[in-house]
Amino acid sequence: MEYVIREAKREDMPAVLELIKELASYEGAANQVEIHVSDLEHEGFDEGNFKCFVAEVEGKIEGMALVYFRFSTWKGRTVHLEDLIVRESMRGTGLGGALYKRVVKYGHENSVRRVEWVVSEGNKNAQEFYENTGADIKKNWYTVHMDETGIQKNID
């Protein structure tokens, strides 16, 4: 199978949102996606808040990886991989690995000291893949989220 991994363009954002919704549906959280194509276009291309790479097969976007810079008080600037998504029908073809390598290369190109991301506890295949590439899964750290209700509660 031939594929191309490239930086996403503004006009790719409808396909990127479709992939995001596919992942949310797979995770049983389809109703939790609140963003729109216009959000992706504005935040990614007008504001520069993220970089997105896409995997294209025969002219169709079949996968994506969305990253942004963070700052670590221990490491300095890092790259955070927010999501790496491959269409279910294309899993096992190497697209995910190719996108992953492109993200790591992006971190290297930008001289970061760390690339970081979150993997779900139940995704054993991904955990094994990441560990085999030299990644260290921090089992004693917890991801913490505060939703809009919590935000509101803390500003009153």
PDB file of N, CA and C in Angstrom, residues 61-144:
ATOM      1  N   ILE A  61      -7.879  11.020   2.951  1.00  0.00           N
ATOM      2  CA  ILE A  61      -7.262  11.085   4.275  1.00  0.00           C
ATOM      3  C   ILE A  61      -7.801   9.939   5.123  1.00  0.00           C
ATOM      4  N   GLU A  62      -6.884   9.078   5.549  1.00  0.00           N
ATOM      5  CA  GLU A  62      -7.238   7.875   6.304  1.00  0.00           C
ATOM      6  C   GLU A  62      -6.724   7.905   7.742  1.00  0.00           C
ATOM      7  N   GLY A  63      -5.938   8.937   8.059  1.00  0.00           N
ATOM      8  CA  GLY A  63      -5.413   9.046   9.415  1.00  0.00           C
ATOM      9  C   GLY A  63      -4.891  10.433   9.670  1.00  0.00           C
ATOM     10  N   MET A  64      -4.723  10.754  10.949  1.00  0.00           N
ATOM     11  CA  MET A  64      -4.195  12.060  11.321  1.00  0.00           C
ATOM     12  C   MET A  64      -3.524  11.998  12.677  1.00  0.00           C
ATOM     13  N   ALA A  65      -2.612  12.939  12.884  1.00  0.00           N
ATOM     14  CA  ALA A  65      -1.969  13.134  14.184  1.00  0.00           C
ATOM     15  C   ALA A  65      -1.957  14.631  14.449  1.00  0.00           C
ATOM     16  N   LEU A  66      -2.473  15.043  15.600  1.00  0.00           N
ATOM     17  CA  LEU A  66      -2.559  16.451  15.965  1.00  0.00           C
ATOM     18  C   LEU A  66      -1.643  16.695  17.158  1.00  0.00           C
ATOM     19  N   VAL A  67      -0.731  17.661  17.015  1.00  0.00           N
ATOM     20  CA  VAL A  67       0.266  17.952  18.046  1.00  0.00           C
ATOM     21  C   VAL A  67       0.318  19.438  18.340  1.00  0.00           C
ATOM     22  N   TYR A  68       0.872  19.769  19.493  1.00  0.00           N
ATOM     23  CA  TYR A  68       1.120  21.165  19.841  1.00  0.00           C
ATOM     24  C   TYR A  68       2.264  21.217  20.843  1.00  0.00           C
ATOM     25  N   PHE A  69       2.843  22.407  20.990  1.00  0.00           N
ATOM     26  CA  PHE A  69       3.928  22.583  21.948  1.00  0.00           C
ATOM     27  C   PHE A  69       3.366  22.844  23.337  1.00  0.00           C
ATOM     28  N   ARG A  70       4.059  22.288  24.322  1.00  0.00           N
ATOM     29  CA  ARG A  70       3.800  22.563  25.728  1.00  0.00           C
ATOM     30  C   ARG A  70       5.130  22.967  26.345  1.00  0.00           C
ATOM     31  N   PHE A  71       5.075  23.429  27.565  1.00  0.00           N
ATOM     32  CA  PHE A  71       6.306  23.775  28.266  1.00  0.00           C
ATOM     33  C   PHE A  71       6.383  22.985  29.562  1.00  0.00           C
ATOM     34  N   SER A  72       7.481  22.287  29.737  1.00  0.00           N
ATOM     35  CA  SER A  72       7.730  21.517  30.950  1.00  0.00           C
ATOM     36  C   SER A  72       8.730  22.271  31.818  1.00  0.00           C
ATOM     37  N   THR A  73       8.425  22.384  33.106  1.00  0.00           N
ATOM     38  CA  THR A  73       9.370  23.049  34.003  1.00  0.00           C
ATOM     39  C   THR A  73      10.639  22.223  34.173  1.00  0.00           C
ATOM     40  N   TRP A  74      10.605  20.961  33.809  1.00  0.00           N
ATOM     41  CA  TRP A  74      11.791  20.115  33.905  1.00  0.00           C
ATOM     42  C   TRP A  74      12.543  20.004  32.592  1.00  0.00           C
ATOM     43  N   LYS A  75      11.816  20.020  31.471  1.00  0.00           N
ATOM     44  CA  LYS A  75      12.436  19.735  30.172  1.00  0.00           C
ATOM     45  C   LYS A  75      12.446  20.914  29.205  1.00  0.00           C
ATOM     46  N   GLY A  76      11.675  21.947  29.491  1.00  0.00           N
ATOM     47  CA  GLY A  76      11.542  23.036  28.525  1.00  0.00           C
ATOM     48  C   GLY A  76      10.428  22.711  27.541  1.00  0.00           C
ATOM     49  N   ARG A  77      10.576  23.167  26.319  1.00  0.00           N
ATOM     50  CA  ARG A  77       9.531  22.955  25.314  1.00  0.00           C
ATOM     51  C   ARG A  77       9.430  21.482  24.942  1.00  0.00           C
ATOM     52  N   THR A  78       8.203  20.981  24.922  1.00  0.00           N
ATOM     53  CA  THR A  78       7.918  19.597  24.550  1.00  0.00           C
ATOM     54  C   THR A  78       6.854  19.599  23.451  1.00  0.00           C
ATOM     55  N   VAL A  79       6.708  18.463  22.795  1.00  0.00           N
ATOM     56  CA  VAL A  79       5.613  18.269  21.840  1.00  0.00           C
ATOM     57  C   VAL A  79       4.603  17.348  22.496  1.00  0.00           C
ATOM     58  N   HIS A  80       3.346  17.760  22.497  1.00  0.00           N
ATOM     59  CA  HIS A  80       2.265  16.922  23.008  1.00  0.00           C
ATOM     60  C   HIS A  80       1.468  16.384  21.828  1.00  0.00           C
ATOM     61  N   LEU A  81       1.332  15.075  21.763  1.00  0.00           N
ATOM     62  CA  LEU A  81       0.499  14.410  20.761  1.00  0.00           C
ATOM     63  C   LEU A  81      -0.896  14.283  21.349  1.00  0.00           C
ATOM     64  N   GLU A  82      -1.805  15.082  20.849  1.00  0.00           N
ATOM     65  CA  GLU A  82      -3.172  15.076  21.378  1.00  0.00           C
ATOM     66  C   GLU A  82      -3.931  13.843  20.914  1.00  0.00           C
ATOM     67  N   ASP A  83      -3.863  13.567  19.630  1.00  0.00           N
ATOM     68  CA  ASP A  83      -4.546  12.387  19.085  1.00  0.00           C
ATOM     69  C   ASP A  83      -3.830  11.885  17.855  1.00  0.00           C
ATOM     70  N   LEU A  84      -3.769  10.585  17.733  1.00  0.00           N
ATOM     71  CA  LEU A  84      -3.330   9.912  16.523  1.00  0.00           C
ATOM     72  C   LEU A  84      -4.465   8.959  16.176  1.00  0.00           C
ATOM     73  N   ILE A  85      -5.076   9.187  15.025  1.00  0.00           N
ATOM     74  CA  ILE A  85      -6.275   8.431  14.653  1.00  0.00           C
ATOM     75  C   ILE A  85      -6.094   7.849  13.259  1.00  0.00           C
ATOM     76  N   VAL A  86      -6.406   6.582  13.129  1.00  0.00           N
ATOM     77  CA  VAL A  86      -6.429   5.909  11.824  1.00  0.00           C
ATOM     78  C   VAL A  86      -7.803   5.281  11.676  1.00  0.00           C
ATOM     79  N   ARG A  87      -8.387   5.464  10.515  1.00  0.00           N
ATOM     80  CA  ARG A  87      -9.700   4.859  10.275  1.00  0.00           C
ATOM     81  C   ARG A  87      -9.643   3.372  10.605  1.00  0.00           C
ATOM     82  N   GLU A  88     -10.721   2.885  11.182  1.00  0.00           N
ATOM     83  CA  GLU A  88     -10.768   1.481  11.602  1.00  0.00           C
ATOM     84  C   GLU A  88     -10.429   0.550  10.443  1.00  0.00           C
ATOM     85  N   SER A  89     -10.911   0.863   9.256  1.00  0.00           N
ATOM     86  CA  SER A  89     -10.665   0.009   8.090  1.00  0.00           C
ATOM     87  C   SER A  89      -9.206  -0.003   7.654  1.00  0.00           C
ATOM     88  N   MET A  90      -8.409   0.948   8.152  1.00  0.00           N
ATOM     89  CA  MET A  90      -7.005   1.055   7.747  1.00  0.00           C
ATOM     90  C   MET A  90      -6.036   0.670   8.860  1.00  0.00           C
ATOM     91  N   ARG A  91      -6.571   0.252  10.001  1.00  0.00           N
ATOM     92  CA  ARG A  91      -5.689  -0.151  11.098  1.00  0.00           C
ATOM     93  C   ARG A  91      -4.940  -1.422  10.718  1.00  0.00           C
ATOM     94  N   GLY A  92      -3.697  -1.506  11.149  1.00  0.00           N
ATOM     95  CA  GLY A  92      -2.870  -2.663  10.841  1.00  0.00           C
ATOM     96  C   GLY A  92      -2.133  -2.547   9.513  1.00  0.00           C
ATOM     97  N   THR A  93      -2.247  -1.405   8.850  1.00  0.00           N
ATOM     98  CA  THR A  93      -1.596  -1.222   7.549  1.00  0.00           C
ATOM     99  C   THR A  93      -0.263  -0.494   7.647  1.00  0.00           C
ATOM    100  N   GLY A  94       0.081   0.004   8.826  1.00  0.00           N
ATOM    101  CA  GLY A  94       1.313   0.769   8.992  1.00  0.00           C
ATOM    102  C   GLY A  94       1.104   2.274   9.007  1.00  0.00           C
ATOM    103  N   LEU A  95      -0.121   2.725   8.735  1.00  0.00           N
ATOM    104  CA  LEU A  95      -0.377   4.166   8.722  1.00  0.00           C
ATOM    105  C   LEU A  95      -0.142   4.790  10.091  1.00  0.00           C
ATOM    106  N   GLY A  96      -0.613   4.134  11.133  1.00  0.00           N
ATOM    107  CA  GLY A  96      -0.437   4.666  12.482  1.00  0.00           C
ATOM    108  C   GLY A  96       1.032   4.795  12.842  1.00  0.00           C
ATOM    109  N   GLY A  97       1.805   3.777  12.525  1.00  0.00           N
ATOM    110  CA  GLY A  97       3.245   3.818  12.791  1.00  0.00           C
ATOM    111  C   GLY A  97       3.938   4.930  12.022  1.00  0.00           C
ATOM    112  N   ALA A  98       3.519   5.138  10.778  1.00  0.00           N
ATOM    113  CA  ALA A  98       4.107   6.201   9.956  1.00  0.00           C
ATOM    114  C   ALA A  98       3.768   7.582  10.519  1.00  0.00           C
ATOM    115  N   LEU A  99       2.529   7.765  10.957  1.00  0.00           N
ATOM    116  CA  LEU A  99       2.152   9.037  11.578  1.00  0.00           C
ATOM    117  C   LEU A  99       2.927   9.256  12.874  1.00  0.00           C
ATOM    118  N   TYR A 100       3.049   8.216  13.659  1.00  0.00           N
ATOM    119  CA  TYR A 100       3.788   8.272  14.924  1.00  0.00           C
ATOM    120  C   TYR A 100       5.234   8.695  14.677  1.00  0.00           C
ATOM    121  N   LYS A 101       5.872   8.075  13.695  1.00  0.00           N
ATOM    122  CA  LYS A 101       7.264   8.428  13.383  1.00  0.00           C
ATOM    123  C   LYS A 101       7.370   9.878  12.921  1.00  0.00           C
ATOM    124  N   ARG A 102       6.359  10.354  12.193  1.00  0.00           N
ATOM    125  CA  ARG A 102       6.384  11.750  11.734  1.00  0.00           C
ATOM    126  C   ARG A 102       6.284  12.701  12.920  1.00  0.00           C
ATOM    127  N   VAL A 103       5.493  12.352  13.916  1.00  0.00           N
ATOM    128  CA  VAL A 103       5.382  13.180  15.121  1.00  0.00           C
ATOM    129  C   VAL A 103       6.718  13.212  15.861  1.00  0.00           C
ATOM    130  N   VAL A 104       7.346  12.069  16.017  1.00  0.00           N
ATOM    131  CA  VAL A 104       8.642  12.013  16.700  1.00  0.00           C
ATOM    132  C   VAL A 104       9.674  12.826  15.924  1.00  0.00           C
ATOM    133  N   LYS A 105       9.657  12.704  14.604  1.00  0.00           N
ATOM    134  CA  LYS A 105      10.576  13.480  13.772  1.00  0.00           C
ATOM    135  C   LYS A 105      10.316  14.980  13.938  1.00  0.00           C
ATOM    136  N   TYR A 106       9.062  15.362  14.004  1.00  0.00           N
ATOM    137  CA  TYR A 106       8.697  16.771  14.224  1.00  0.00           C
ATOM    138  C   TYR A 106       9.284  17.270  15.545  1.00  0.00           C
ATOM    139  N   GLY A 107       9.187  16.456  16.585  1.00  0.00           N
ATOM    140  CA  GLY A 107       9.798  16.822  17.865  1.00  0.00           C
ATOM    141  C   GLY A 107      11.299  17.010  17.725  1.00  0.00           C
ATOM    142  N   HIS A 108      11.933  16.101  17.019  1.00  0.00           N
ATOM    143  CA  HIS A 108      13.387  16.196  16.800  1.00  0.00           C
ATOM    144  C   HIS A 108      13.739  17.447  15.995  1.00  0.00           C
ATOM    145  N   GLU A 109      12.980  17.713  14.950  1.00  0.00           N
ATOM    146  CA  GLU A 109      13.213  18.900  14.117  1.00  0.00           C
ATOM    147  C   GLU A 109      13.103  20.191  14.921  1.00  0.00           C
ATOM    148  N   ASN A 110      12.299  20.153  15.975  1.00  0.00           N
ATOM    149  CA  ASN A 110      12.086  21.331  16.814  1.00  0.00           C
ATOM    150  C   ASN A 110      12.889  21.284  18.120  1.00  0.00           C
ATOM    151  N   SER A 111      13.835  20.371  18.191  1.00  0.00           N
ATOM    152  CA  SER A 111      14.790  20.275  19.306  1.00  0.00           C
ATOM    153  C   SER A 111      14.136  20.167  20.671  1.00  0.00           C
ATOM    154  N   VAL A 112      13.016  19.452  20.745  1.00  0.00           N
ATOM    155  CA  VAL A 112      12.393  19.249  22.050  1.00  0.00           C
ATOM    156  C   VAL A 112      13.102  18.128  22.786  1.00  0.00           C
ATOM    157  N   ARG A 113      12.963  18.128  24.087  1.00  0.00           N
ATOM    158  CA  ARG A 113      13.573  17.086  24.910  1.00  0.00           C
ATOM    159  C   ARG A 113      12.589  15.975  25.259  1.00  0.00           C
ATOM    160  N   ARG A 114      11.317  16.177  24.856  1.00  0.00           N
ATOM    161  CA  ARG A 114      10.320  15.148  25.168  1.00  0.00           C
ATOM    162  C   ARG A 114       9.141  15.282  24.213  1.00  0.00           C
ATOM    163  N   VAL A 115       8.635  14.125  23.794  1.00  0.00           N
ATOM    164  CA  VAL A 115       7.349  14.021  23.106  1.00  0.00           C
ATOM    165  C   VAL A 115       6.467  13.249  24.072  1.00  0.00           C
ATOM    166  N   GLU A 116       5.261  13.741  24.291  1.00  0.00           N
ATOM    167  CA  GLU A 116       4.385  13.131  25.304  1.00  0.00           C
ATOM    168  C   GLU A 116       2.973  12.981  24.777  1.00  0.00           C
ATOM    169  N   TRP A 117       2.248  12.029  25.346  1.00  0.00           N
ATOM    170  CA  TRP A 117       0.863  11.791  24.974  1.00  0.00           C
ATOM    171  C   TRP A 117       0.225  10.920  26.035  1.00  0.00           C
ATOM    172  N   VAL A 118      -1.060  10.700  25.905  1.00  0.00           N
ATOM    173  CA  VAL A 118      -1.809   9.858  26.831  1.00  0.00           C
ATOM    174  C   VAL A 118      -2.327   8.664  26.048  1.00  0.00           C
ATOM    175  N   VAL A 119      -2.271   7.496  26.655  1.00  0.00           N
ATOM    176  CA  VAL A 119      -2.838   6.291  26.042  1.00  0.00           C
ATOM    177  C   VAL A 119      -3.812   5.684  27.047  1.00  0.00           C
ATOM    178  N   SER A 120      -4.955   5.222  26.552  1.00  0.00           N
ATOM    179  CA  SER A 120      -5.959   4.676  27.473  1.00  0.00           C
ATOM    180  C   SER A 120      -5.484   3.359  28.074  1.00  0.00           C
ATOM    181  N   GLU A 121      -5.922   3.134  29.285  1.00  0.00           N
ATOM    182  CA  GLU A 121      -5.515   1.948  30.045  1.00  0.00           C
ATOM    183  C   GLU A 121      -5.869   0.664  29.314  1.00  0.00           C
ATOM    184  N   GLY A 122      -6.986   0.672  28.609  1.00  0.00           N
ATOM    185  CA  GLY A 122      -7.434  -0.539  27.933  1.00  0.00           C
ATOM    186  C   GLY A 122      -6.800  -0.795  26.578  1.00  0.00           C
ATOM    187  N   ASN A 123      -6.033   0.143  26.063  1.00  0.00           N
ATOM    188  CA  ASN A 123      -5.449  -0.006  24.728  1.00  0.00           C
ATOM    189  C   ASN A 123      -4.084  -0.684  24.827  1.00  0.00           C
ATOM    190  N   LYS A 124      -4.106  -1.986  25.100  1.00  0.00           N
ATOM    191  CA  LYS A 124      -2.871  -2.753  25.309  1.00  0.00           C
ATOM    192  C   LYS A 124      -2.009  -2.817  24.063  1.00  0.00           C
ATOM    193  N   ASN A 125      -2.628  -2.883  22.873  1.00  0.00           N
ATOM    194  CA  ASN A 125      -1.845  -2.931  21.633  1.00  0.00           C
ATOM    195  C   ASN A 125      -1.007  -1.671  21.476  1.00  0.00           C
ATOM    196  N   ALA A 126      -1.625  -0.522  21.712  1.00  0.00           N
ATOM    197  CA  ALA A 126      -0.894   0.736  21.596  1.00  0.00           C
ATOM    198  C   ALA A 126       0.203   0.821  22.654  1.00  0.00           C
ATOM    199  N   GLN A 127      -0.096   0.399  23.863  1.00  0.00           N
ATOM    200  CA  GLN A 127       0.903   0.446  24.931  1.00  0.00           C
ATOM    201  C   GLN A 127       2.127  -0.386  24.554  1.00  0.00           C
ATOM    202  N   GLU A 128       1.889  -1.582  24.052  1.00  0.00           N
ATOM    203  CA  GLU A 128       2.991  -2.454  23.648  1.00  0.00           C
ATOM    204  C   GLU A 128       3.782  -1.823  22.505  1.00  0.00           C
ATOM    205  N   PHE A 129       3.071  -1.264  21.527  1.00  0.00           N
ATOM    206  CA  PHE A 129       3.736  -0.592  20.411  1.00  0.00           C
ATOM    207  C   PHE A 129       4.630   0.530  20.922  1.00  0.00           C
ATOM    208  N   TYR A 130       4.091   1.396  21.780  1.00  0.00           N
ATOM    209  CA  TYR A 130       4.856   2.530  22.278  1.00  0.00           C
ATOM    210  C   TYR A 130       6.081   2.074  23.069  1.00  0.00           C
ATOM    211  N   GLU A 131       5.889   1.094  23.922  1.00  0.00           N
ATOM    212  CA  GLU A 131       7.025   0.606  24.714  1.00  0.00           C
ATOM    213  C   GLU A 131       8.104   0.012  23.804  1.00  0.00           C
ATOM    214  N   ASN A 132       7.708  -0.662  22.738  1.00  0.00           N
ATOM    215  CA  ASN A 132       8.673  -1.237  21.798  1.00  0.00           C
ATOM    216  C   ASN A 132       9.450  -0.172  21.027  1.00  0.00           C
ATOM    217  N   THR A 133       8.930   1.066  20.993  1.00  0.00           N
ATOM    218  CA  THR A 133       9.648   2.139  20.313  1.00  0.00           C
ATOM    219  C   THR A 133      10.527   2.934  21.279  1.00  0.00           C
ATOM    220  N   GLY A 134      10.531   2.547  22.546  1.00  0.00           N
ATOM    221  CA  GLY A 134      11.375   3.226  23.522  1.00  0.00           C
ATOM    222  C   GLY A 134      10.626   4.206  24.409  1.00  0.00           C
ATOM    223  N   ALA A 135       9.324   4.299  24.252  1.00  0.00           N
ATOM    224  CA  ALA A 135       8.532   5.194  25.093  1.00  0.00           C
ATOM    225  C   ALA A 135       8.370   4.590  26.491  1.00  0.00           C
ATOM    226  N   ASP A 136       8.248   5.452  27.470  1.00  0.00           N
ATOM    227  CA  ASP A 136       8.082   5.051  28.865  1.00  0.00           C
ATOM    228  C   ASP A 136       6.681   5.436  29.309  1.00  0.00           C
ATOM    229  N   ILE A 137       5.848   4.462  29.602  1.00  0.00           N
ATOM    230  CA  ILE A 137       4.475   4.735  30.051  1.00  0.00           C
ATOM    231  C   ILE A 137       4.509   4.980  31.556  1.00  0.00           C
ATOM    232  N   LYS A 138       4.094   6.163  31.958  1.00  0.00           N
ATOM    233  CA  LYS A 138       4.128   6.567  33.366  1.00  0.00           C
ATOM    234  C   LYS A 138       2.883   6.039  34.060  1.00  0.00           C
ATOM    235  N   LYS A 139       2.998   4.889  34.666  1.00  0.00           N
ATOM    236  CA  LYS A 139       1.833   4.242  35.283  1.00  0.00           C
ATOM    237  C   LYS A 139       1.441   4.861  36.616  1.00  0.00           C
ATOM    238  N   ASN A 140       2.294   5.690  37.184  1.00  0.00           N
ATOM    239  CA  ASN A 140       1.969   6.286  38.477  1.00  0.00           C
ATOM    240  C   ASN A 140       1.526   7.749  38.346  1.00  0.00           C
ATOM    241  N   TRP A 141       1.177   8.175  37.144  1.00  0.00           N
ATOM    242  CA  TRP A 141       0.676   9.526  36.905  1.00  0.00           C
ATOM    243  C   TRP A 141      -0.769   9.437  36.448  1.00  0.00           C
ATOM    244  N   TYR A 142      -1.561  10.422  36.782  1.00  0.00           N
ATOM    245  CA  TYR A 142      -2.961  10.459  36.383  1.00  0.00           C
ATOM    246  C   TYR A 142      -3.214  11.685  35.518  1.00  0.00           C
ATOM    247  N   THR A 143      -4.009  11.520  34.501  1.00  0.00           N
ATOM    248  CA  THR A 143      -4.455  12.651  33.698  1.00  0.00           C
ATOM    249  C   THR A 143      -5.649  13.270  34.400  1.00  0.00           C
ATOM    250  N   VAL A 144      -5.626  14.584  34.550  1.00  0.00           N
ATOM    251  CA  VAL A 144      -6.696  15.291  35.248  1.00  0.00           C
ATOM    252  C   VAL A 144      -7.352  16.258  34.272  1.00  0.00           C
TER     253      VAL A 144
END
